[in-house]
Coordinates of N, CA and C in Angstrom, one line a residue:
X1 N 80.3 -52.2 -183.0 CA 79.1 -52.7 -182.2 C 79.8 -51.9 -180.5
X2 N 80.1 -52.2 -180.3 CA 80.5 -52.6 -178.9 C 79.8 -50.6 -178.3
X3 N 80.2 -50.0 -179.6 CA 79.7 -49.0 -179.5 C 78.0 -48.1 -178.8
X4 N 77.4 -49.9 -179.7 CA 75.9 -49.9 -180.0 C 75.3 -49.7 -178.3
X5 N 76.8 -50.8 -177.3 CA 75.7 -51.0 -175.9 C 75.9 -49.9 -175.6
X6 N 77.2 -48.9 -175.7 CA 77.1 -48.6 -174.5 C 76.5 -46.9 -174.3
X7 N 75.5 -47.2 -175.6 CA 75.2 -45.4 -176.4 C 73.5 -46.0 -176.6
X8 N 72.5 -46.5 -176.5 CA 71.3 -46.9 -176.4 C 70.8 -45.9 -176.5
X9 N 70.6 -44.9 -176.3 CA 70.1 -44.0 -177.3 C 70.1 -44.1 -178.9
X10 N 71.7 -43.9 -178.8 CA 71.8 -43.1 -180.1 C 71.3 -44.7 -180.9
X11 N 72.3 -45.7 -180.8 CA 71.0 -47.1 -181.2 C 69.8 -47.0 -182.0
X12 N 68.8 -46.3 -181.0 CA 67.0 -46.3 -181.3 C 67.2 -45.3 -182.2
X13 N 68.3 -44.0 -182.5 CA 67.9 -42.6 -183.1 C 68.4 -44.0 -184.9
X14 N 69.6 -44.4 -184.5 CA 69.7 -44.9 -186.1 C 69.4 -46.1 -186.3
X15 N 68.2 -46.9 -185.5 CA 67.1 -48.2 -186.1 C 66.0 -47.6 -186.8
X16 N 65.4 -46.5 -186.6 CA 64.1 -46.0 -186.4 C 64.1 -45.5 -188.3
X17 N 65.1 -45.2 -189.0 CA 65.4 -44.7 -189.6 C 65.7 -45.9 -190.9
X18 N 66.2 -46.5 -190.7 CA 66.9 -47.6 -191.2 C 65.6 -49.2 -191.2
X19 N 64.9 -49.1 -190.5 CA 63.0 -49.6 -189.6 C 62.6 -48.9 -191.3
X20 N 62.6 -47.4 -191.1 CA 61.1 -47.1 -192.4 C 61.5 -47.1 -193.3
X21 N 63.1 -47.0 -193.7 CA 64.1 -47.4 -194.8 C 63.4 -48.7 -195.5
X22 N 63.2 -49.7 -194.7 CA 63.0 -51.1 -194.7 C 62.2 -51.3 -195.3
X23 N 61.2 -50.6 -195.0 CA 59.3 -50.8 -194.6 C 59.9 -50.2 -196.1
X24 N 60.0 -49.7 -196.6 CA 59.3 -48.4 -198.1 C 59.8 -49.6 -199.0
X25 N 61.2 -50.2 -198.4 CA 61.5 -50.6 -199.6 C 61.0 -52.3 -199.9
X26 N 61.0 -53.0 -198.6 CA 59.5 -53.8 -199.0 C 58.4 -53.8 -199.3
X27 N 58.1 -52.5 -200.0 CA 57.0 -52.7 -200.0 C 57.5 -51.8 -201.5
X28 N 58.3 -51.4 -201.8 CA 58.7 -50.9 -203.6 C 60.1 -51.4 -203.6
X29 N 59.9 -52.3 -204.3 CA 61.2 -52.6 -204.5 C 61.8 -52.4 -205.3
X30 N 61.5 -51.8 -206.2 CA 61.8 -50.9 -207.5 C 61.5 -49.7 -207.2
X31 N 61.3 -49.4 -206.4 CA 61.9 -47.9 -206.4 C 63.5 -47.0 -206.6
X32 N 64.7 -48.0 -206.0 CA 65.6 -47.6 -205.7 C 66.3 -47.5 -207.3
X33 N 66.7 -49.1 -207.7 CA 67.6 -49.1 -209.4 C 66.4 -48.5 -209.7
X34 N 65.5 -48.1 -210.1 CA 65.0 -47.8 -212.0 C 66.2 -46.2 -212.2
X35 N 66.2 -45.6 -211.2 CA 66.2 -43.8 -210.8 C 67.6 -43.4 -209.8
X36 N 68.2 -43.2 -210.0 CA 69.5 -41.9 -209.6 C 69.0 -41.3 -208.8
X37 N 67.5 -40.9 -210.0 CA 67.0 -39.2 -209.0 C 66.5 -39.6 -207.0
X38 N 67.0 -38.2 -207.3 CA 66.9 -37.6 -205.7 C 65.2 -37.7 -205.6
X39 N 64.6 -39.1 -204.3 CA 62.9 -39.2 -203.8 C 63.4 -37.4 -203.1
X40 N 62.1 -36.7 -203.7 CA 61.3 -35.6 -203.0 C 61.9 -35.7 -201.5
X41 N 61.7 -34.0 -201.3 CA 62.3 -33.8 -200.1 C 60.8 -32.4 -199.3
X42 N 59.6 -33.1 -197.9 CA 58.8 -31.7 -198.1 C 59.9 -30.9 -197.2
X43 N 59.3 -29.4 -197.3 CA 59.8 -28.3 -196.4 C 60.1 -29.3 -194.8
X44 N 61.1 -28.2 -193.9 CA 61.8 -29.2 -193.3 C 62.3 -30.1 -193.4
X45 N 63.0 -30.6 -194.7 CA 63.5 -31.3 -194.8 C 62.6 -33.7 -194.3
X46 N 61.4 -33.5 -194.2 CA 60.9 -34.9 -193.5 C 60.6 -35.1 -195.2
X47 N 60.4 -36.6 -195.2 CA 60.0 -36.9 -196.9 C 58.2 -37.0 -196.1
X48 N 57.7 -36.6 -197.0 CA 57.1 -37.2 -196.9 C 56.3 -39.0 -197.5
X49 N 55.8 -40.0 -196.9 CA 55.4 -41.3 -197.3 C 54.3 -41.1 -199.0
X50 N 52.9 -40.3 -198.5 CA 52.6 -39.8 -199.8 C 53.7 -39.2 -201.4
X51 N 54.8 -39.4 -200.9 CA 55.2 -37.7 -202.3 C 55.7 -39.2 -202.7
X52 N 56.7 -40.1 -201.6 CA 57.9 -40.8 -202.1 C 56.6 -41.8 -203.0
X53 N 55.8 -41.9 -202.9 CA 54.7 -43.2 -203.3 C 54.3 -42.1 -204.8
X54 N 54.4 -41.5 -204.8 CA 53.5 -40.4 -206.1 C 55.0 -40.8 -207.0
X55 N 56.1 -40.4 -206.9 CA 57.2 -40.5 -207.3 C 57.6 -41.6 -207.3
X56 N 57.5 -42.1 -207.1 CA 57.7 -43.9 -206.8 C 56.8 -44.5 -208.3
X57 N 55.2 -44.1 -208.2 CA 54.6 -44.4 -209.0 C 55.0 -43.8 -210.4
X58 N 54.6 -42.6 -210.3 CA 55.5 -42.2 -211.7 C 57.1 -42.9 -212.6
X59 N 57.6 -43.1 -211.4 CA 59.2 -43.5 -212.0 C 59.1 -44.7 -212.8
X60 N 58.3 -45.7 -212.1 CA 57.3 -46.8 -212.2 C 57.4 -46.7 -213.5
X61 N 55.7 -46.0 -213.5 CA 55.7 -46.1 -215.5 C 55.7 -45.4 -216.6
X62 N 56.8 -44.9 -216.1 CA 57.7 -43.8 -217.2 C 58.6 -45.3 -217.6
X63 N 59.3 -46.1 -216.4 CA 60.5 -46.8 -216.7 C 58.9 -47.8 -217.9
X64 N 58.1 -48.0 -217.6 CA 57.2 -49.1 -217.4 C 57.2 -48.9 -219.4
X65 N 57.1 -47.7 -219.8 CA 56.5 -47.7 -221.1 C 57.8 -47.3 -221.8
X66 N 59.3 -47.1 -221.4 CA 60.1 -47.0 -222.0 C 60.8 -48.1 -222.1
X67 N 60.4 -49.7 -221.6 CA 60.9 -50.7 -221.2 C 60.0 -51.2 -222.9
X68 N 58.4 -51.2 -223.0 CA 57.9 -50.5 -223.3 C 58.1 -51.2 -224.9
X69 N 58.3 -49.9 -225.8 CA 58.3 -48.3 -226.8 C 60.1 -49.6 -226.6
X70 N 61.1 -49.7 -226.4 CA 62.0 -50.0 -226.2 C 62.1 -51.6 -227.2
X71 N 60.6 -52.5 -226.5 CA 60.5 -53.6 -226.7 C 59.7 -53.2 -228.3
X72 N 59.2 -52.6 -228.9 CA 58.9 -52.0 -229.9 C 59.9 -51.6 -230.9
X73 N 61.1 -51.6 -231.0 CA 61.9 -51.2 -231.6 C 61.9 -52.1 -231.8
X74 N 62.8 -53.5 -231.3 CA 63.4 -54.6 -231.6 C 62.0 -56.0 -231.8
X75 N 61.2 -55.6 -231.7 CA 59.7 -56.0 -232.8 C 60.2 -55.5 -233.4
X76 N 60.3 -54.6 -234.6 CA 60.6 -54.6 -235.7 C 61.6 -54.8 -236.3
X77 N 62.4 -55.2 -236.3 CA 63.6 -55.9 -236.6 C 63.7 -56.6 -236.9
X78 N 62.5 -57.3 -236.5 CA 62.1 -58.8 -236.8 C 63.0 -60.2 -236.9
X79 N 64.1 -59.7 -236.2 CA 65.0 -61.6 -236.0 C 64.3 -62.3 -235.4
X80 N 65.2 -63.0 -234.6 CA 64.8 -64.0 -234.2 C 65.2 -63.5 -232.7
X81 N 67.0 -62.9 -232.7 CA 67.5 -62.5 -231.4 C 66.6 -61.3 -230.9
X82 N 65.8 -60.0 -231.9 CA 65.5 -59.4 -231.6 C 65.1 -59.6 -231.8
X83 N 63.5 -60.9 -231.8 CA 62.2 -60.7 -231.2 C 62.2 -61.4 -229.4
X84 N 62.7 -62.7 -229.1 CA 63.4 -62.5 -228.3 C 63.8 -61.2 -227.0
X85 N 64.2 -61.1 -227.4 CA 65.1 -59.4 -226.2 C 63.5 -58.9 -226.3
X86 N 62.7 -58.6 -227.2 CA 61.9 -57.7 -227.2 C 60.9 -58.2 -225.8
X87 N 60.6 -59.7 -225.9 CA 60.1 -60.3 -225.2 C 60.8 -60.1 -223.8
X88 N 62.2 -60.4 -223.2 CA 62.5 -59.3 -222.3 C 62.0 -57.8 -222.3
X89 N 61.8 -57.1 -222.8 CA 61.7 -55.5 -222.7 C 60.5 -55.0 -222.5
X90 N 58.8 -56.3 -223.0 CA 58.0 -56.9 -223.0 C 57.3 -57.3 -221.0
X91 N 57.8 -57.3 -220.7 CA 58.7 -57.8 -219.6 C 59.0 -57.6 -218.6
X92 N 60.3 -57.2 -219.0 CA 60.0 -56.1 -217.4 C 58.8 -55.1 -217.4
X93 N 58.0 -54.7 -219.1 CA 56.6 -53.7 -218.6 C 55.7 -54.6 -217.6
X94 N 55.6 -55.6 -218.3 CA 54.9 -56.0 -217.6 C 54.6 -55.9 -216.2
X95 N 56.1 -56.1 -215.1 CA 55.8 -56.0 -214.6 C 55.8 -54.7 -213.7
X96 N 56.1 -54.0 -214.2 CA 56.0 -53.2 -213.5 C 54.7 -52.3 -213.2
X97 N 54.4 -52.7 -215.1 CA 52.3 -52.2 -215.1 C 52.2 -53.1 -214.0
X98 N 52.9 -54.6 -213.5 CA 51.5 -55.1 -212.8 C 52.0 -53.9 -210.9
X99 N 52.8 -53.8 -210.8 CA 53.2 -53.6 -209.3 C 53.0 -51.9 -209.9
X100 N 52.3 -51.3 -210.4 CA 51.4 -49.9 -210.7 C 50.0 -50.7 -210.4
X101 N 49.7 -51.0 -209.6 CA 48.4 -52.0 -211.0 C 47.7 -51.3 -211.5
X102 N 47.6 -51.7 -212.8 CA 47.3 -50.6 -214.9 C 46.8 -52.0 -214.7
X103 N 46.0 -52.5 -214.3 CA 45.0 -53.7 -215.2 C 45.1 -53.9 -217.1
X104 N 45.1 -52.6 -217.9 CA 45.2 -53.1 -218.6 C 45.7 -52.9 -219.9
X105 N 47.0 -52.2 -218.7 CA 48.5 -51.8 -219.9 C 49.3 -53.4 -219.0
X106 N 49.0 -54.1 -218.1 CA 49.3 -54.4 -217.6 C 48.2 -56.8 -218.9
X107 N 47.7 -56.3 -219.5 CA 47.4 -56.5 -220.4 C 47.8 -56.6 -221.2
X108 N 47.5 -55.8 -222.0 CA 48.6 -55.4 -222.9 C 50.4 -56.2 -223.4
X109 N 50.2 -56.2 -222.4 CA 52.2 -56.8 -222.5 C 52.0 -57.9 -221.9
X110 N 51.2 -58.6 -222.2 CA 51.2 -60.3 -221.8 C 50.0 -60.7 -222.9
X111 N 49.4 -60.1 -224.2 CA 49.4 -60.1 -225.2 C 50.2 -60.2 -226.4
X112 N 51.3 -59.1 -226.3 CA 52.5 -58.8 -226.4 C 52.8 -59.8 -226.6
X113 N 53.6 -59.9 -225.7 CA 54.3 -61.3 -225.5 C 53.9 -62.3 -226.5
X114 N 52.6 -62.8 -225.9 CA 52.3 -63.6 -227.1 C 51.5 -63.3 -228.2
X115 N 51.7 -62.1 -228.9 CA 51.9 -62.8 -230.6 C 52.9 -62.4 -230.6
X116 N 54.0 -61.8 -229.5 CA 55.5 -62.3 -229.9 C 56.1 -63.5 -230.6
X117 N 56.1 -65.0 -229.5 CA 55.6 -66.1 -229.0 C 54.9 -67.6 -230.8
X118 N 53.7 -66.1 -230.9 CA 53.3 -66.4 -232.0 C 53.6 -66.8 -232.9
X119 N 54.3 -65.5 -233.5 CA 55.3 -64.9 -234.7 C 56.6 -65.9 -234.5
X120 N 57.1 -66.8 -233.2 CA 58.2 -67.4 -233.3 C 57.9 -68.9 -233.4
X121 N 56.7 -68.7 -233.7 CA 56.6 -71.2 -233.7 C 56.2 -71.2 -232.6
X122 N 55.7 -70.6 -231.1 CA 55.6 -70.5 -229.9 C 54.5 -71.7 -229.6
X123 N 54.0 -71.8 -230.4 CA 52.0 -72.0 -230.1 C 51.6 -71.6 -228.7
X124 N 52.3 -72.6 -228.1 CA 51.7 -73.5 -226.7 C 52.5 -71.7 -225.9
X125 N 53.1 -71.8 -225.9 CA 53.5 -69.6 -225.4 C 52.4 -69.5 -225.3
X126 N 52.1 -68.7 -226.8 CA 51.7 -67.5 -227.2 C 50.4 -68.4 -226.6
X127 N 49.3 -68.9 -226.0 CA 48.4 -69.7 -226.4 C 48.3 -68.8 -223.9
X128 N 49.5 -69.2 -223.4 CA 49.2 -68.9 -222.3 C 49.1 -67.4 -222.4
X129 N 50.2 -66.7 -222.8 CA 50.0 -65.4 -222.1 C 49.5 -64.7 -222.4
X130 N 48.6 -65.1 -223.5 CA 46.7 -64.6 -224.4 C 45.7 -64.9 -223.6
X131 N 45.9 -66.5 -222.8 CA 45.1 -66.7 -221.5 C 44.8 -65.9 -220.1
X132 N 46.2 -65.4 -220.1 CA 46.6 -64.7 -218.8 C 45.4 -63.1 -218.5
X133 N 46.1 -62.8 -220.9 CA 45.8 -61.3 -220.3 C 44.3 -61.5 -220.0
X134 N 43.5 -62.8 -221.1 CA 42.1 -62.9 -221.3 C 40.6 -62.0 -220.4
X135 N 41.7 -62.5 -219.2 CA 40.6 -61.9 -217.8 C 41.1 -61.2 -217.2
X136 N 42.0 -60.3 -217.7 CA 42.5 -58.6 -217.3 C 41.2 -58.0 -218.2
X137 N 41.0 -57.7 -219.8 CA 40.2 -57.6 -220.4 C 39.3 -57.5 -220.3
X138 N 38.4 -58.7 -219.8 CA 37.1 -59.0 -220.4 C 36.8 -58.2 -218.8
X139 N 35.1 -56.8 -219.1 CA 34.9 -56.3 -218.5 C 35.5 -55.0 -218.6
X140 N 36.6 -54.4 -218.9 CA 37.2 -53.3 -219.2 C 38.0 -52.8 -220.6
X141 N 38.3 -53.5 -221.5 CA 38.4 -53.4 -223.6 C 38.0 -54.5 -223.9
X142 N 37.3 -54.1 -224.1 CA 35.6 -54.9 -225.1 C 37.1 -55.2 -226.2
X143 N 37.4 -54.1 -226.7 CA 38.1 -54.3 -228.0 C 39.8 -55.2 -228.2
X144 N 40.3 -55.2 -227.1 CA 41.7 -55.8 -226.2 C 40.8 -57.6 -226.3
X145 N 39.7 -57.2 -225.1 CA 39.2 -58.7 -225.4 C 38.6 -59.5 -226.5
X146 N 37.6 -58.3 -227.8 CA 37.8 -59.2 -228.7 C 38.9 -59.7 -229.3
X147 N 40.0 -58.4 -229.7 CA 41.2 -59.1 -230.1 C 41.9 -60.5 -229.4
X148 N 41.4 -60.5 -228.8 CA 42.7 -61.4 -227.7 C 41.9 -62.9 -228.2
X149 N 40.6 -62.9 -227.8 CA 40.4 -64.1 -228.6 C 40.2 -64.3 -230.1
X150 N 40.4 -63.6 -230.3 CA 40.6 -63.9 -232.5 C 42.4 -64.8 -232.2
X151 N 43.2 -63.8 -231.8 CA 44.8 -64.3 -231.3 C 44.6 -65.8 -231.0
X152 N 43.8 -66.3 -230.1 CA 43.7 -67.8 -229.6 C 43.2 -68.2 -230.8
X153 N 42.0 -68.1 -231.4 CA 41.3 -68.8 -232.2 C 41.9 -69.4 -233.1
X154 N 43.4 -66.9 -233.7 CA 44.5 -68.2 -234.4 C 45.1 -69.4 -234.5
X155 N 45.6 -69.0 -232.9 CA 46.5 -69.8 -232.8 C 45.8 -71.5 -232.7
X156 N 44.8 -72.2 -232.3 CA 44.2 -72.3 -232.6 C 44.0 -73.7 -233.9
X157 N 43.9 -72.2 -235.0 CA 44.2 -72.8 -236.4 C 45.1 -72.8 -237.3
X158 N 46.3 -71.9 -236.6 CA 48.0 -73.2 -236.1 C 48.3 -74.2 -236.6
X159 N 47.4 -74.4 -235.7 CA 47.7 -75.7 -234.3 C 46.7 -76.9 -234.6
X160 N 45.9 -75.8 -235.9 CA 44.5 -77.2 -237.0 C 44.1 -78.1 -235.4
X161 N 43.0 -77.4 -234.8 CA 42.4 -77.5 -233.5 C 40.9 -76.9 -234.5
X162 N 40.9 -77.0 -235.6 CA 39.6 -76.4 -236.2 C 38.6 -75.7 -235.1
X163 N 38.3 -76.8 -234.9 CA 37.3 -76.6 -233.4 C 37.0 -75.2 -232.7
X164 N 37.7 -75.9 -231.7 CA 37.9 -74.7 -230.5 C 38.8 -73.2 -230.9
X165 N 39.1 -73.7 -232.9 CA 39.4 -72.0 -233.7 C 38.4 -71.6 -233.8
X166 N 36.7 -72.2 -233.9 CA 36.0 -71.4 -234.3 C 35.0 -71.1 -233.2
X167 N 35.6 -71.5 -232.0 CA 34.5 -71.0 -230.9 C 35.4 -69.5 -230.1
X168 N 36.5 -69.7 -229.9 CA 37.2 -68.7 -229.6 C 36.8 -67.4 -231.8
X169 N 36.1 -67.8 -232.0 CA 36.3 -66.6 -233.5 C 35.2 -66.5 -232.3
X170 N 34.0 -67.4 -232.1 CA 32.3 -67.4 -232.1 C 32.2 -66.1 -230.5
X171 N 33.6 -65.8 -229.9 CA 33.8 -64.9 -228.7 C 33.3 -63.9 -229.0
X172 N 34.2 -63.2 -230.4 CA 35.0 -62.0 -230.4 C 34.3 -61.7 -231.3
X173 N 33.2 -62.9 -232.1 CA 32.5 -61.9 -232.9 C 31.3 -60.9 -232.4
X174 N 30.9 -61.5 -232.4 CA 29.7 -60.1 -231.3 C 30.5 -59.5 -230.9
X175 N 31.6 -59.1 -229.9 CA 32.5 -57.8 -229.6 C 32.6 -57.6 -230.9
X176 N 33.4 -58.0 -231.5 CA 33.2 -56.8 -232.6 C 32.3 -56.1 -233.3
X177 N 31.7 -57.0 -234.2 CA 29.9 -55.7 -234.2 C 29.8 -55.2 -233.0
X178 N 29.7 -55.3 -231.7 CA 29.3 -54.2 -230.5 C 29.6 -53.5 -230.7
X179 N 31.4 -53.3 -231.4 CA 32.5 -51.6 -231.5 C 31.6 -50.8 -233.0
X180 N 30.9 -51.9 -233.5 CA 31.0 -51.2 -234.9 C 32.9 -51.3 -235.3
X181 N 33.5 -52.9 -235.4 CA 34.3 -53.0 -235.7 C 34.5 -53.9 -237.5
X182 N 34.4 -52.6 -238.5 CA 33.8 -54.2 -239.9 C 34.8 -55.0 -239.8
X183 N 36.6 -54.4 -239.9 CA 37.5 -55.3 -240.2 C 37.9 -55.4 -239.4
X184 N 37.6 -55.9 -237.6 CA 38.3 -57.1 -236.9 C 36.8 -58.4 -237.6
X185 N 35.7 -57.3 -238.0 CA 34.4 -58.6 -237.7 C 35.1 -59.4 -239.0
X186 N 35.3 -58.6 -240.3 CA 36.4 -59.4 -241.4 C 37.0 -60.1 -241.0
X187 N 38.0 -59.7 -240.1 CA 39.4 -61.3 -240.5 C 39.1 -61.9 -238.9
X188 N 37.8 -61.7 -237.9 CA 37.1 -62.4 -237.7 C 37.0 -63.9 -237.9
X189 N 35.7 -63.2 -239.7 CA 35.6 -64.2 -240.1 C 36.3 -65.2 -241.3

């Protein structure tokens, strides 16, 4: 520590890169744990901030897709334990999709988590996740919105709240018709 006091110029030289790294990690806290791959280095050994952001975004998307795929493999096993593990993987993917601001995939992960909770019989948790997904889907994915409305209706039906179920089915039905989704329309009816 005394050496830094004796050489203030060297202290400033050391602090500048540390401050930049600290700022970058505060903006992209998931960047380093995702891979051990080196960051891209531009000509002249200066690292371009946009190159770091681009690589970080791509790495996060790749990690999100891998987590989703692993979740799907666990969900397909069908045991209660594997379904709970699938929820963990879907949650990992959810956080990564949020970090890269992919609202459509974020909504998809919320819906998948809701479906797994529904399958486990945890109806209130399923509703919580479906209701988080719904506003993200509105205006972005008519098909996703219609499906999620139907899933919410199904949960209320299972909870013996028939009027609430009908309310959600009646919101889903016109969307299914707009899409020409005859199978979805039949399932909703």
